[in-house]
mmCIF file of C-alpha atoms in Angstrom:
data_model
loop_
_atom_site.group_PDB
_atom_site.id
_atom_site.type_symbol
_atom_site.label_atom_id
_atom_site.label_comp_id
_atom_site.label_asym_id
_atom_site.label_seq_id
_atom_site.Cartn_x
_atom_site.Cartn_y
_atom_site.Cartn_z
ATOM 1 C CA UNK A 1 184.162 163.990 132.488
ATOM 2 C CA UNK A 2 181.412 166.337 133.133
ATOM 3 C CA UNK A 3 181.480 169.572 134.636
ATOM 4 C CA UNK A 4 180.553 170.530 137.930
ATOM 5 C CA UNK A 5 176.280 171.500 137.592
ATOM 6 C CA UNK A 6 177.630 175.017 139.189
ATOM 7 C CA UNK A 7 178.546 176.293 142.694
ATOM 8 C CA UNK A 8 176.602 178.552 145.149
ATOM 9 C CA UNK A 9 177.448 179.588 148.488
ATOM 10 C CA UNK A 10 175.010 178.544 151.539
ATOM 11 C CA UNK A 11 171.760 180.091 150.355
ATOM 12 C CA UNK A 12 170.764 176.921 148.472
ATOM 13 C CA UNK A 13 166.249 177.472 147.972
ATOM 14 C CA UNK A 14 167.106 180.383 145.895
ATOM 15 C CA UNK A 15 168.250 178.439 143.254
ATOM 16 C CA UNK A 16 166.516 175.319 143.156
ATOM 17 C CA UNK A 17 162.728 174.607 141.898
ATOM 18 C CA UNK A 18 160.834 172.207 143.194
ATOM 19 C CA UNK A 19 158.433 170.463 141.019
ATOM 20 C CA UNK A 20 157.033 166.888 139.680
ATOM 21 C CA UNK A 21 157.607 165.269 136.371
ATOM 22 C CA UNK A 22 155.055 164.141 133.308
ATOM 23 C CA UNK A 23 154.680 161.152 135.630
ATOM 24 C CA UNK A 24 153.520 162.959 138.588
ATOM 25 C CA UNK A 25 156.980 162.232 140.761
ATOM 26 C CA UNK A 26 158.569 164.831 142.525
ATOM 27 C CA UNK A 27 161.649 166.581 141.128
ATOM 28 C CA UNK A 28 163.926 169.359 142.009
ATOM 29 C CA UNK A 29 165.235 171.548 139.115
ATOM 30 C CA UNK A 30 168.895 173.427 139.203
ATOM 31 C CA UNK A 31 170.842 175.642 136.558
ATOM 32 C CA UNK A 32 169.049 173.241 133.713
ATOM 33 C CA UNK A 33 169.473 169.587 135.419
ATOM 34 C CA UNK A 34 166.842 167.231 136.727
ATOM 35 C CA UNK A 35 166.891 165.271 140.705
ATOM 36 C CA UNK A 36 164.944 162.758 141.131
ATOM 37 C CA UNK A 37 164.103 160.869 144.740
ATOM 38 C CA UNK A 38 167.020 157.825 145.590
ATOM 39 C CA UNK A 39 166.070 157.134 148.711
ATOM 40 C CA UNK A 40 164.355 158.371 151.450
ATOM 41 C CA UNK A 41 165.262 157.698 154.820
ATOM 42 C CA UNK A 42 163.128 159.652 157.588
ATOM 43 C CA UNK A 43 163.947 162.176 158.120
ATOM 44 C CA UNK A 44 165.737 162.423 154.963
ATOM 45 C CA UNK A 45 165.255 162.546 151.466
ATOM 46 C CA UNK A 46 168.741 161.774 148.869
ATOM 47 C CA UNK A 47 168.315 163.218 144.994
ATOM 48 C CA UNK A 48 170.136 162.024 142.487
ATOM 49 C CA UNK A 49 171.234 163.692 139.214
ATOM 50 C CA UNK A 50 169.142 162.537 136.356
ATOM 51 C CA UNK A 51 172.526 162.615 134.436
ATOM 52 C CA UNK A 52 173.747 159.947 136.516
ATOM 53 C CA UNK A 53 174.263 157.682 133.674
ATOM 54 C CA UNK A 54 176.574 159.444 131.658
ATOM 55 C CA UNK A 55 178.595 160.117 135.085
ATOM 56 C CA UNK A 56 177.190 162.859 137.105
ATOM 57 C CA UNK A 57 177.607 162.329 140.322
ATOM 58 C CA UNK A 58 175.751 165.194 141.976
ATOM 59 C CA UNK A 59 173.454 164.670 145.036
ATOM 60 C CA UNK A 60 170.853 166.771 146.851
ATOM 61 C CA UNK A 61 170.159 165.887 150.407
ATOM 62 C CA UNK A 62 166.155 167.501 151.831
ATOM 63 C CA UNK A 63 164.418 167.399 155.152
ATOM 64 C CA UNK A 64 160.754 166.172 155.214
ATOM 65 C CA UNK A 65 159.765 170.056 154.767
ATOM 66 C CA UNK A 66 161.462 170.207 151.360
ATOM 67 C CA UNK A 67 164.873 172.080 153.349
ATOM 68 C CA UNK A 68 168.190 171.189 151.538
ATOM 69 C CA UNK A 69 170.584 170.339 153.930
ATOM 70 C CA UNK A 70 173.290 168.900 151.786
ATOM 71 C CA UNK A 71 174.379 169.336 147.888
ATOM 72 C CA UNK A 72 177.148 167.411 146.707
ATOM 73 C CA UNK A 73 178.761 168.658 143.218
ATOM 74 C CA UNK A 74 176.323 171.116 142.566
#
């Protein structure tokens, strides 16, 4: 099982970058680990570890103005 990425208290845009990958798609970067877009469902965007496959289940929730709302097992 994998650890937890880390845990922070409410202030969540102090410790996440965003940014876009060799491919041009946006990505959000936190403590070392990659998100890239799920879904998007206006007005929401869902992020999904890029460790997924190897059992990470951590998710980032964003408004349409880049605001995280929501971080699940960060």
């Amino acid at each position: 099982m994998l650890p937890r990425h880390s845990t922070y208290s409410r202030g969540y845009d102090d410790h996440f970058k965003f940014t876009t990958s060799q491919k041009g798609r946006p990505m959000i970067l936190a403590s070392g680990y990659k998100f890239g877009i799920h879904r998007v469902r206006s007005p929401k965007t869902y992020w999904y570890c890029h460790n997924a496959s190897q059992g990470c289940h951590a998710i980032i929730h964003t408004l349409a103005d880049m605001t995280i709302i929501k971080c699940y097992n960060i």
